[in-house]
Coordinates of C-alpha atoms in Angstrom, one line a residue:
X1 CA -34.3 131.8 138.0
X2 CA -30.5 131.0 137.9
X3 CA -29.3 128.7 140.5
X4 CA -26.4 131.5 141.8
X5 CA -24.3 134.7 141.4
X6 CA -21.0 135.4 140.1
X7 CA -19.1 138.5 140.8
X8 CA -16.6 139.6 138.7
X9 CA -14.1 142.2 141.0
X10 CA -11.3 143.9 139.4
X11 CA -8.5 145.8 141.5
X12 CA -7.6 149.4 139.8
X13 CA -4.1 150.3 141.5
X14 CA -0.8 152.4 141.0
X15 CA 1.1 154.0 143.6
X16 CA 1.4 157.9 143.3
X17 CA 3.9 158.2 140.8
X18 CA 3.9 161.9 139.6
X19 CA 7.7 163.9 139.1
X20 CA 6.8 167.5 138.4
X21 CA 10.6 168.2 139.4
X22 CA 12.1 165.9 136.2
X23 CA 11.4 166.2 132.6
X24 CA 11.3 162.4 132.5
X25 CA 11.0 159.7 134.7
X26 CA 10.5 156.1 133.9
X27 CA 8.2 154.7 136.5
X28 CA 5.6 157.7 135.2
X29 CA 5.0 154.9 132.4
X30 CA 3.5 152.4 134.8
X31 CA 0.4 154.9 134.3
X32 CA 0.7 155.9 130.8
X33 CA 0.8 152.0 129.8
X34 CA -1.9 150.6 132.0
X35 CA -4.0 153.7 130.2
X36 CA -3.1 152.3 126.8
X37 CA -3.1 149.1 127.6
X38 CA -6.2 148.7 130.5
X39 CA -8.2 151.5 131.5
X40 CA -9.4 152.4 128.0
X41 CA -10.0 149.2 126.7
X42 CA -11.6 148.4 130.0
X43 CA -14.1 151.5 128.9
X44 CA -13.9 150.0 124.9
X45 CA -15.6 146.6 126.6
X46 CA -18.1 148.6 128.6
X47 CA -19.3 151.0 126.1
X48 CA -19.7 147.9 123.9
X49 CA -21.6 145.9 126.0
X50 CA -23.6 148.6 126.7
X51 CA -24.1 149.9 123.3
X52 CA -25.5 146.4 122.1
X53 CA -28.4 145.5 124.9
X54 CA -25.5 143.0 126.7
X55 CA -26.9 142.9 130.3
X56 CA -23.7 142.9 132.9
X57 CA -22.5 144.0 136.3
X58 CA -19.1 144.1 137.6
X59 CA -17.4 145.4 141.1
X60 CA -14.3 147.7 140.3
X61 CA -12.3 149.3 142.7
X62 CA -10.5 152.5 141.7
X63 CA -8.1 153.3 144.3
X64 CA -7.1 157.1 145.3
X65 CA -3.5 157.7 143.9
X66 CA -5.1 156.1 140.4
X67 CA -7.8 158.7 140.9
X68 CA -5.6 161.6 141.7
X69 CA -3.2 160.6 138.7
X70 CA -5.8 160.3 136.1
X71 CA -7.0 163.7 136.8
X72 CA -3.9 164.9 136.8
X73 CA -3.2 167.8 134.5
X74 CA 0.5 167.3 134.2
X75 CA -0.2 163.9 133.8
X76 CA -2.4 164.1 131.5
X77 CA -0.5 166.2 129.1
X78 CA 2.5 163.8 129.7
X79 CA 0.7 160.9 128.4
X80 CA -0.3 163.3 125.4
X81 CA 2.9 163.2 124.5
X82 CA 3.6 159.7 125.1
X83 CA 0.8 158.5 123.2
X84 CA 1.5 160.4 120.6
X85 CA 4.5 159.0 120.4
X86 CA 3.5 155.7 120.3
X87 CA 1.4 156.3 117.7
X88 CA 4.3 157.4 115.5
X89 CA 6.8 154.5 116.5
X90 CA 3.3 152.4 115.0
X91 CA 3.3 154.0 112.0
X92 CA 6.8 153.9 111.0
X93 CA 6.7 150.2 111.8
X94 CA 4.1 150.0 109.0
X95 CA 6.1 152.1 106.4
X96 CA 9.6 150.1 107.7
X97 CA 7.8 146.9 107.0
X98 CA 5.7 146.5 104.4
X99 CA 7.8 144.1 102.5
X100 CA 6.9 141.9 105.7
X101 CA 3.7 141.6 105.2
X102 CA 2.9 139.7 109.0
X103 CA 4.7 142.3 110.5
X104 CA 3.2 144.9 108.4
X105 CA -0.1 143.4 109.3
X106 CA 1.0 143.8 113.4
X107 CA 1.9 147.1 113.3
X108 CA -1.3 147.8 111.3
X109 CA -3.4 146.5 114.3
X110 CA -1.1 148.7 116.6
X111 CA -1.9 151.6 114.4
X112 CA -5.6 150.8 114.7
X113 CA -5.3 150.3 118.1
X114 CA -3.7 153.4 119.8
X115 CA -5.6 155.3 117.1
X116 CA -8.8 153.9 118.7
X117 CA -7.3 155.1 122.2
X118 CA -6.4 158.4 121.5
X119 CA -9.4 158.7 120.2
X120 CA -11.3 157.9 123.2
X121 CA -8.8 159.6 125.5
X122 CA -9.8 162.9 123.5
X123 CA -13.6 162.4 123.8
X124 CA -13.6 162.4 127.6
X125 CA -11.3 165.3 127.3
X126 CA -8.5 163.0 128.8
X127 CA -10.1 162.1 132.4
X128 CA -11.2 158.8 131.9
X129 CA -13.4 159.3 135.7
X130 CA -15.8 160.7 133.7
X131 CA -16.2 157.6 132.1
X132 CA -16.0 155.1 135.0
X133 CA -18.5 157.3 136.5
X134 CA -21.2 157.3 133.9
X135 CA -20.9 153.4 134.1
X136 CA -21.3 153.9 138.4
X137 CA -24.6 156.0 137.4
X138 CA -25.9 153.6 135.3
X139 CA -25.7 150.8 137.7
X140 CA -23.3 149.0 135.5
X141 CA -20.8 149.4 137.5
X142 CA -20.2 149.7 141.2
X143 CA -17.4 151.3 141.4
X144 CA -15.5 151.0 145.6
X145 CA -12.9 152.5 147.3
X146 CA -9.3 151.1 148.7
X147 CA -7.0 152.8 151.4
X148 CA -6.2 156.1 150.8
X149 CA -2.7 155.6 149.6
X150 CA -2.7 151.7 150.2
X151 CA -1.4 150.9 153.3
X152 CA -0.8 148.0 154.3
X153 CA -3.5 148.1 157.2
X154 CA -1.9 145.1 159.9
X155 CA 1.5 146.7 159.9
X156 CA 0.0 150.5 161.1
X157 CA -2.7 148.3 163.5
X158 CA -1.0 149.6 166.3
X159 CA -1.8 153.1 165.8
X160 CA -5.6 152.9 164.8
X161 CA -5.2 156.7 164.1
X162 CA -3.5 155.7 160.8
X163 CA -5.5 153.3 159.9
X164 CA -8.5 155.4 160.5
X165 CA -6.7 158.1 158.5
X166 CA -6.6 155.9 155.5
X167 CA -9.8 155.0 155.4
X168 CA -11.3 158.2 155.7
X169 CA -9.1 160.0 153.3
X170 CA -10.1 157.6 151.1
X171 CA -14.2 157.9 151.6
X172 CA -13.9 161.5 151.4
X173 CA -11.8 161.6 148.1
X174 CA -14.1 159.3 146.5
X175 CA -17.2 162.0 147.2
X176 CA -15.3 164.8 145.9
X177 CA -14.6 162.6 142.7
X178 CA -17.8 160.4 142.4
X179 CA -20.2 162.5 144.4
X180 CA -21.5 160.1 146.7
X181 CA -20.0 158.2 149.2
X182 CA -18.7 154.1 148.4
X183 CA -20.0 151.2 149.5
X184 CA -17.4 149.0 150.0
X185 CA -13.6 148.8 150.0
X186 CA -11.2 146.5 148.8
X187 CA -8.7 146.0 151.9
X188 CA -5.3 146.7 150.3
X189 CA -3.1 143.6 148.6
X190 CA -6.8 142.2 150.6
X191 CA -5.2 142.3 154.0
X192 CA -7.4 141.9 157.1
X193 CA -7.0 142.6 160.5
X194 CA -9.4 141.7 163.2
X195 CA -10.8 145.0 164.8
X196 CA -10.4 146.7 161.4
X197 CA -14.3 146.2 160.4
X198 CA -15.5 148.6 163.8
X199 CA -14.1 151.2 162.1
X200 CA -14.7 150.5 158.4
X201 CA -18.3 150.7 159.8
X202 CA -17.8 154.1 161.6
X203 CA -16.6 155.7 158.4
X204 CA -19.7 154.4 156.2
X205 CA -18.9 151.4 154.4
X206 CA -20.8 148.3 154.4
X207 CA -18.7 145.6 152.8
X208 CA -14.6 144.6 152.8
X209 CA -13.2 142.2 150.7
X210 CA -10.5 139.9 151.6
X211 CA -8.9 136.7 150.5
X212 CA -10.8 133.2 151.1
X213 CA -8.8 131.8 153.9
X214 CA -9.8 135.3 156.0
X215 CA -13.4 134.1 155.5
X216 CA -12.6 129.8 155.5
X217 CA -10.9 130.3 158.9
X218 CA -13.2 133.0 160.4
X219 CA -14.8 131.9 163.9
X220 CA -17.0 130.4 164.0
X221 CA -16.5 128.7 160.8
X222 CA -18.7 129.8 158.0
X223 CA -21.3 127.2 157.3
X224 CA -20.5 128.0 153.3
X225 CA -17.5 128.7 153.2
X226 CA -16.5 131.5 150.8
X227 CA -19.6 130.8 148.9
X228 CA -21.4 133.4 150.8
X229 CA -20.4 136.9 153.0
X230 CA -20.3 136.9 156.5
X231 CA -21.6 139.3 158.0
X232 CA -19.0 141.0 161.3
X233 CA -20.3 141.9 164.4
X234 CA -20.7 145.3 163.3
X235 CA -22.4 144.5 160.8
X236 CA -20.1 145.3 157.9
X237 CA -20.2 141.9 155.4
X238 CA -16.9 140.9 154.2
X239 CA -16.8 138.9 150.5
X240 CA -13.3 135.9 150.3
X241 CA -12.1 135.7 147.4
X242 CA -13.0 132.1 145.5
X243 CA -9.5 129.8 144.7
X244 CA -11.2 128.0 141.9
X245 CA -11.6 130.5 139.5
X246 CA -8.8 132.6 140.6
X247 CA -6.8 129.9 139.6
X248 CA -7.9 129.6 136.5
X249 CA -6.9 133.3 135.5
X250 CA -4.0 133.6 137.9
X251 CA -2.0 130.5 137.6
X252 CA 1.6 130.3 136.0
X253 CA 0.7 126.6 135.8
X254 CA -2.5 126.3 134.4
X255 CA -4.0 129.8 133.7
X256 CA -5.8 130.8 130.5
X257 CA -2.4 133.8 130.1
X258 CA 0.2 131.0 129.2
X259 CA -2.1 129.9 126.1
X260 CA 0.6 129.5 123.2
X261 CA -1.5 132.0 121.3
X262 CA -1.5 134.6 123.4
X263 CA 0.9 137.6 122.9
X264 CA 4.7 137.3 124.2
X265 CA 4.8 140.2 127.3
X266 CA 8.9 140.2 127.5
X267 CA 9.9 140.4 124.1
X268 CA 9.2 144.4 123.0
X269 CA 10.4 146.5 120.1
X270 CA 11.9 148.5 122.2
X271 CA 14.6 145.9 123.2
X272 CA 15.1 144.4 119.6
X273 CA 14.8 147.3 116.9
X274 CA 18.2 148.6 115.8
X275 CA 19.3 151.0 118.3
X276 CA 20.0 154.0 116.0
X277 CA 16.1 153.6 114.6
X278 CA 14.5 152.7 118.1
X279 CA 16.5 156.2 120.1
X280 CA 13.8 158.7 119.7
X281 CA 11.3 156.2 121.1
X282 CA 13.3 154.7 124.1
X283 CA 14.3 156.6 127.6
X284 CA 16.2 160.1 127.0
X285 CA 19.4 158.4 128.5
X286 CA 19.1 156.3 125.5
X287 CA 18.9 153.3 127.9
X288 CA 16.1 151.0 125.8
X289 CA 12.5 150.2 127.8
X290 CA 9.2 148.9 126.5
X291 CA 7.4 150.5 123.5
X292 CA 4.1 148.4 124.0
X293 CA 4.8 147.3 120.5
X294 CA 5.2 143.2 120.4
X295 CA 5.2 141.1 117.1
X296 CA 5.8 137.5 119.0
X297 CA 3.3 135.3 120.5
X298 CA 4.2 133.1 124.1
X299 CA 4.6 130.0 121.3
X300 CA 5.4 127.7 123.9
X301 CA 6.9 126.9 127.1
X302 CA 10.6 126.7 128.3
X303 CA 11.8 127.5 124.6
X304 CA 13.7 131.1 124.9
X305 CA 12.7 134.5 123.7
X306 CA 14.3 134.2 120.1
X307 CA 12.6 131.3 119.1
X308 CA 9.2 132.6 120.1
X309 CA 7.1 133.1 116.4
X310 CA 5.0 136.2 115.5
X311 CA 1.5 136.9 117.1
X312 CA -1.7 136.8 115.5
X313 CA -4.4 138.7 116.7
X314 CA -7.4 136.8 115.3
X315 CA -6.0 133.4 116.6
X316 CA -5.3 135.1 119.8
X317 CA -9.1 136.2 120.0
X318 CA -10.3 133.3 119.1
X319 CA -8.8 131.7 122.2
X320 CA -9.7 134.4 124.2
X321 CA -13.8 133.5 123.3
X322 CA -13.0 129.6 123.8
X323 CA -11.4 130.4 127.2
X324 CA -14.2 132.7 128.5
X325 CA -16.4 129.4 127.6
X326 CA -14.5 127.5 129.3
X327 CA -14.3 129.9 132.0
X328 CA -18.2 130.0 132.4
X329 CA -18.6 126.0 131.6
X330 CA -16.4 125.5 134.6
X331 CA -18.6 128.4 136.7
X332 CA -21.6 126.4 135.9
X333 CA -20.9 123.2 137.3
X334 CA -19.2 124.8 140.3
X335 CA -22.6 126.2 140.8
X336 CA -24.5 123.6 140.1
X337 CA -22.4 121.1 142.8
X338 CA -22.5 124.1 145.5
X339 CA -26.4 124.4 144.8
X340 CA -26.7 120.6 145.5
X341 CA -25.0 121.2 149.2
X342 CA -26.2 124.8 150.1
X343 CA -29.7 125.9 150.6
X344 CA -29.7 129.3 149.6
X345 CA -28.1 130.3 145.9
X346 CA -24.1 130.0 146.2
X347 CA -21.9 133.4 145.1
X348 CA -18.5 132.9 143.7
X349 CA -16.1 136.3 144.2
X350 CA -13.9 136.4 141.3
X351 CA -11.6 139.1 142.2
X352 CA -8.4 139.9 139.8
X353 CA -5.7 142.8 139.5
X354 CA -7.5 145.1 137.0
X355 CA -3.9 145.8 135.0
X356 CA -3.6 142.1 134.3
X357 CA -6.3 142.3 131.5
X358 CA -4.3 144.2 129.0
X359 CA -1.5 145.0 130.3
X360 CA 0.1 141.9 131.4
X361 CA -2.3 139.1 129.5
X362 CA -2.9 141.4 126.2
X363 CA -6.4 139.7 125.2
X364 CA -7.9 139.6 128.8
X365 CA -10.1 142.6 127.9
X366 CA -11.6 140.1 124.8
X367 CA -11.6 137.7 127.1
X368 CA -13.7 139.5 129.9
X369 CA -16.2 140.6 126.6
X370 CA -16.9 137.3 125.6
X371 CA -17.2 136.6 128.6
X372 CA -20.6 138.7 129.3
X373 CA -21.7 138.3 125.9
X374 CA -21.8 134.4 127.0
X375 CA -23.0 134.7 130.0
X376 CA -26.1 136.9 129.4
X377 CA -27.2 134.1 126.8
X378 CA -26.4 131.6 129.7
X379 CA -28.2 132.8 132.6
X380 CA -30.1 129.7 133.6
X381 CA -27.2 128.6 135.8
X382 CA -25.8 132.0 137.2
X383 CA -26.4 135.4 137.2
X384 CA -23.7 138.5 136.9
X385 CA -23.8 140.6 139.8
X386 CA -22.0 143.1 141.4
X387 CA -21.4 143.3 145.7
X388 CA -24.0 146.1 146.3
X389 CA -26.8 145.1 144.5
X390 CA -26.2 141.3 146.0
X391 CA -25.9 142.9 149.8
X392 CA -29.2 144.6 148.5
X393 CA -31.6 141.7 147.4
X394 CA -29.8 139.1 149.8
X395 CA -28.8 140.7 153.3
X396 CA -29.3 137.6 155.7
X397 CA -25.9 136.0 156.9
X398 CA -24.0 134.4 159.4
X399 CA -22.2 136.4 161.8
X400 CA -18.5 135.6 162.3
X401 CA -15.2 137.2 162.9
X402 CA -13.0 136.6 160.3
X403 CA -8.7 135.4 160.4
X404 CA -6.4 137.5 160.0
X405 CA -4.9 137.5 156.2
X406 CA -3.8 138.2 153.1
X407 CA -3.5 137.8 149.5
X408 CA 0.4 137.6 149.7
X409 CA 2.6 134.8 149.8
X410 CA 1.4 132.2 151.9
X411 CA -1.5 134.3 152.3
X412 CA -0.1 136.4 155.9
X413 CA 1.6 139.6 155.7
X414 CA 5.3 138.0 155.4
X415 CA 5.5 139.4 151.4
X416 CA 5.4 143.5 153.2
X417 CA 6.9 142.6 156.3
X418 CA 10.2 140.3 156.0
X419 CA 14.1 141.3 155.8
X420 CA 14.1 143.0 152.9
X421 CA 11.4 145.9 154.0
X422 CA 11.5 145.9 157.5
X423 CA 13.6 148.7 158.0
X424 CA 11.0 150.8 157.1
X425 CA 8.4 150.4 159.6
X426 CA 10.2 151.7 162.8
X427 CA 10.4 155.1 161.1
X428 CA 6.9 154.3 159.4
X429 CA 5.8 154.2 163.2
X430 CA 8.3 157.6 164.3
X431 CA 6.0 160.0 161.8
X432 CA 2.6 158.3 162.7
X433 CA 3.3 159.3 166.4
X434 CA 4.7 162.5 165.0
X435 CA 1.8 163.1 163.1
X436 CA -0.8 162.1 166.0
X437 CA 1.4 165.0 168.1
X438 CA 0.9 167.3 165.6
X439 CA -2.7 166.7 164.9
X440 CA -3.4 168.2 168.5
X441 CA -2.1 171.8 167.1
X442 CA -4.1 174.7 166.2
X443 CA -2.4 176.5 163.3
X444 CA -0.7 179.9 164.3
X445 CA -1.5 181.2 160.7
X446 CA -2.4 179.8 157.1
X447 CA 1.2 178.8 156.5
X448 CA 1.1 176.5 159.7
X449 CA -2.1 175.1 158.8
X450 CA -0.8 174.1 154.9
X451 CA 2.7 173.0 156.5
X452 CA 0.3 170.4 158.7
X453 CA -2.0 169.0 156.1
X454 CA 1.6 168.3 153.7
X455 CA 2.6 166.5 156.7
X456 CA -0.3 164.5 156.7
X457 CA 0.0 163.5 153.1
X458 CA 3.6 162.7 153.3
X459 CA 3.0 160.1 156.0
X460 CA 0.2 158.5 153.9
X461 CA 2.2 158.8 151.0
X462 CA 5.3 156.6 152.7
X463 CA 3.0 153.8 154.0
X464 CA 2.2 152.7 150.2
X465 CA 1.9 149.2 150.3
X466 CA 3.7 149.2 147.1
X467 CA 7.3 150.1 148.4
X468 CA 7.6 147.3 150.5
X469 CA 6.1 145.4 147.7
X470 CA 8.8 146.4 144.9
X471 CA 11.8 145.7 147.8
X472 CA 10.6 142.0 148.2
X473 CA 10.0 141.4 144.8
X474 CA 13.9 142.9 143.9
X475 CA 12.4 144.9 140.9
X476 CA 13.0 149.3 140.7
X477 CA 14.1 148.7 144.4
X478 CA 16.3 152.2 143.7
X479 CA 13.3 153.8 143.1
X480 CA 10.9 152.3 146.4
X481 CA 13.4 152.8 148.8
X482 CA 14.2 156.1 147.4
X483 CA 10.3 157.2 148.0
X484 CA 10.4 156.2 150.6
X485 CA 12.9 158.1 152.3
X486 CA 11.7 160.9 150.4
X487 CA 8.3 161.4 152.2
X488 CA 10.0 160.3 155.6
X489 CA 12.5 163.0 155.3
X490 CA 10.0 165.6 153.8
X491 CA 8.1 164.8 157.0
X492 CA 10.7 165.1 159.2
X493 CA 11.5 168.6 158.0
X494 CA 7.9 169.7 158.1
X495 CA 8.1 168.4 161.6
X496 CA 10.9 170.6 162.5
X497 CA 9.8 173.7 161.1
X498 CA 6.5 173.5 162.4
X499 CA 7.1 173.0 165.8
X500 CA 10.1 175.0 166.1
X501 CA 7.9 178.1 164.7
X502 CA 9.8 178.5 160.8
X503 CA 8.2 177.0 158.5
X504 CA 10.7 177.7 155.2
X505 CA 7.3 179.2 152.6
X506 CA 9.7 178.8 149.4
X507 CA 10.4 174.5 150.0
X508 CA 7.1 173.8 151.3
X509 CA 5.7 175.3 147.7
X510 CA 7.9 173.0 146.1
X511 CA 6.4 170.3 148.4
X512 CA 3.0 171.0 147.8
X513 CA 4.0 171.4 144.0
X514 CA 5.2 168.1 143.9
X515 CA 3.3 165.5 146.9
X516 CA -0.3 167.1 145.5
X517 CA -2.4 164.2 146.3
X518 CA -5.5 165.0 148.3
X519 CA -5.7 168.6 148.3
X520 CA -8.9 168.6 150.9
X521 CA -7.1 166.8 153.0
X522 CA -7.3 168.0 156.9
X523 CA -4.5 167.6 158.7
X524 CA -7.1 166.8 161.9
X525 CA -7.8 163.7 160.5
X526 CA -5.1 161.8 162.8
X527 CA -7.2 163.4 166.3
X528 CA -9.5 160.1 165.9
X529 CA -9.2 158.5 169.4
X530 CA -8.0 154.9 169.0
X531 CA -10.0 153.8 171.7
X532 CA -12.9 153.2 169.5
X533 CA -10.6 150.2 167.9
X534 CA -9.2 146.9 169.5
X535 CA -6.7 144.3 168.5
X536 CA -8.2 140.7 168.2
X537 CA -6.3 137.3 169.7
X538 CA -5.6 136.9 166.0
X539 CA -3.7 140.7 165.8
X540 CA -1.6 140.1 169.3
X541 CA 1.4 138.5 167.7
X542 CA 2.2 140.6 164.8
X543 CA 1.0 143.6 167.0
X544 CA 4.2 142.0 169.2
X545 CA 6.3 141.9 166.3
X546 CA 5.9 145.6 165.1
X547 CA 6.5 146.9 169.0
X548 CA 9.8 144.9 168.9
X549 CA 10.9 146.4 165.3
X550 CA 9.8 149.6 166.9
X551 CA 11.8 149.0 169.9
X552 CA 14.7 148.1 168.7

């Protein structure tokens, strides 16, 4: 028998981004790349593995706006077109350079490659949850939920009615999608508040994950650290996420992404071709984006963008395989040392952003292959798992209460809660109690009772995590703030007209054309009474903060 478990998590996330109301707008791409560049080669590695005998398991959470988005029919026929496009600016590349052969060679693979996509795309008659799911049925794959549109659950603590909302939204959309009800959840950007497990149990789920220090400083302090779950006093376990070999993936520093082989993420075609040639393939402003199409690898460090040289593919593989041995050499001896201190087999959580393998490290879906291929031939030291079948076979644990945390800077909740985003929660907090007022209504007609569940989606839809996110990080703030007070506003109105009596049919169409995530959703959802949920010592002084901000 192996002497412990290693689960591999990934984190499947976008923020509903979906403009029906313009022919073209940018951030629609942040879906139609991580679809080129992730999702399907994440299914390419599966069906592989599967198709040649390779025995694996992996956690993946696929979060509700991703969901909604992929299934998507406007959506989808978008990234038809985009796709399709691509495919062209690839083969032109081929024909512009085949005087230069390594270039010629690049855009070959590109032409390969998003051949091999569309190809895939077109077999699962373009909803790739048809795929994830056969992989859930198969027991592959176990496949959990997040919070319905993200939220960043210790900032809305102090009305447990959205929080509740979030989490059941969520369960329920993941039924009506995957036909059963999830197991667990990845807490969003892994951000636990103490209290938040009485009702993660009430809605169904029996496991949270969370970042290590929420387990390393839970109370009583857990005999093995991260190495096991702990189990709450409501019996819900909650998995911490492992620093070791995070680090190793994560890491500006010393992460396996910075390998000098490895494909150069900011220097695009899109930014370099001749303008004239590169216009029918940039935005319709003609402002220039990326394509997707790089020829340059990362070379080295600290040297500047022009002097990087041109990407190999098969070199870049190559590493790939060497770093997912050294990835499991390094797994084994962590196991090995834990074994000698623990007496029951040690688990190491692995948990990643599922975009970073492909999107933003280009060979981390080789790398994650080689990876299982190597490890099934290795599996006197470890075994793969995934977080329900190890709650299944080992369900004995200590009971503590975990700290408050977060993946985030410093790992608290100062990267969604700091001067640059705090000006949203006050009115964040204004529709929440709006919304709890209007959940206490019984619809005068079908119009009333549509105008109440919009409301309900635009409040989930402006607590995304994701905008206060993009304002601290100083990136498409335009576009986060402007979301924001989009959904605010739309709820505001909503608000109006419903309790005023005149609800305007013609803008709320327009609403519902546009905001269409959830369409099940039930506006009565926001009636759950928040006695059922307490605020911990650990809670009481952000829980002060937000009253304050409310205040004030």
């Amino acid at each position: 028998m192996a002497l412990g478990y290693l689960a591999l998590v990934l984190h499947a996330h976008l923020p509903f981004v979906r403009h029906p109301e313009s022919d073209y707008v940018l951030e629609e791409e942040w879906l139609f790349e991580a679809i080129t560049e992730t999702y399907i080669p994440l299914i390419h590695l599966l069906e592989g593995l599967e198709r040649d005998g390779v025995p694996f398991k992996m956690t993946l959470s696929l979060t509700p706006p991703l969901v909604s988005m992929l299934r998507d029919e406007l959506l989808q026929d978008r990234y038809d077109r985009h796709l399709d496009r691509l495919l062209e600016l690839a083969e032109k590349e081929s024909q512009h350079n085949r005087n230069h052969s390594h270039i010629s060679y690049l855009a070959d693979h590109y032409v390969q490659e998003f051949t091999q996509v569309k190809a895939t795309w077109q077999r699962y008659d373009r909803d790739l949850i048809i795929a994830f799911k056969k992989f859930l049925l198969s027991n592959h794959l176990e496949i959990i939920t997040c919070g319905a549109t993200h939220g960043y659950f210790p900032v809305l603590q102090m009305y447990p009615q959205a929080v509740w909302a979030q989490l059941k939204v969520a369960c329920d959309h993941y039924e009506q999608n995957f036909g059963q009800a999830p197991k667990g959840i990845w807490l969003p950007e892994c951000a636990y508040y103490e209290g938040i497990e009485r009702m993660i149990a009430d809605v169904g789920l029996r496991y949270f994950i969370t970042d290590g220090h929420g387990i390393l400083y839970a109370r009583p302090r857990p005999r093995f650290g991260t190495y096991a779950p702990i189990f709450t006093e409501t019996g819900v376990a909650a998995f911490g996420r492992d620093h070791e070999s995070s680090q190793q993936v994560w890491s500006a520093e010393v992460g396996y992404p910075g390998a000098p082989e490895y494909r150069e993420f900011y220097k695009d075609l899109g930014w370099e071709a001749d303008y004239d040639y590169i216009k029918p393939y940039i935005m319709p402003n003609g402002q220039r984006k990326n394509t997707g199409i790089k020829y340059h690898k990362i070379t080295s460090r600290g040297i500047g963008l022009g002097e990087k040289q041109l990407y190999d593919p098969y070199w870049a593989k190559e590493k790939a395989i060497e770093h997912a041995a050294n990835f499991i050499f390094n797994r084994e001896r962590q196991i090995e040392h834990l074994t000698s201190v623990m007496d029951k087999p040690p688990l190491i959580v692995a948990p990643y952003d599922a975009e970073l393998f492909g999107h933003w490290w280009y060979e981390g879906p080789w790398f994650l292959d080689a990876f299982f291929r190597q490890a099934a031939q290795r599996q006197n030291t470890f075994t793969v798992t995934h977080l329900a079948d190890y709650l299944q076979t080992h369900n004995v644990h200590q009971v503590c209460r975990p700290s408050q945390s977060s993946w985030g800077y410093k790992g608290f909740h100062e990267y969604w809660l700091n001067e640059t985003n705090t000006w949203i929660y006050p009115h964040l907090h204004k529709v929440t109690e709006r919304m709890i007022d209007l959940s206490q209504r019984e619809p005068a007609d079908p119009l009333e009772e549509r105008g109440l569940n919009q409301a309900a989606r635009e409040v989930l839809l402006a607590q995304s995590s994701d905008w206060a996110f993009i304002m601290r990080t100083g990136t498409m703030v335009s576009y986060a703030v402007r979301r924001t007070r989009s959904h605010l506003m739309r709820f505001n109105k909503l608000y109006d007209d419903i309790t005023e009596g005149s609800i305007d049919a013609g803008w709320l169409d327009k609403v519902e054309a546009i905001d269409n995530i959830f369409p099940a959703i039930n506006y009565r959802i926001y009636r759950k009474d928040p006695t059922l949920v307490t605020v911990g010592d650990n809670g009481r002084s952000l829980r002060w903060f937000l009253n304050r901000l409310h205040m004030n």
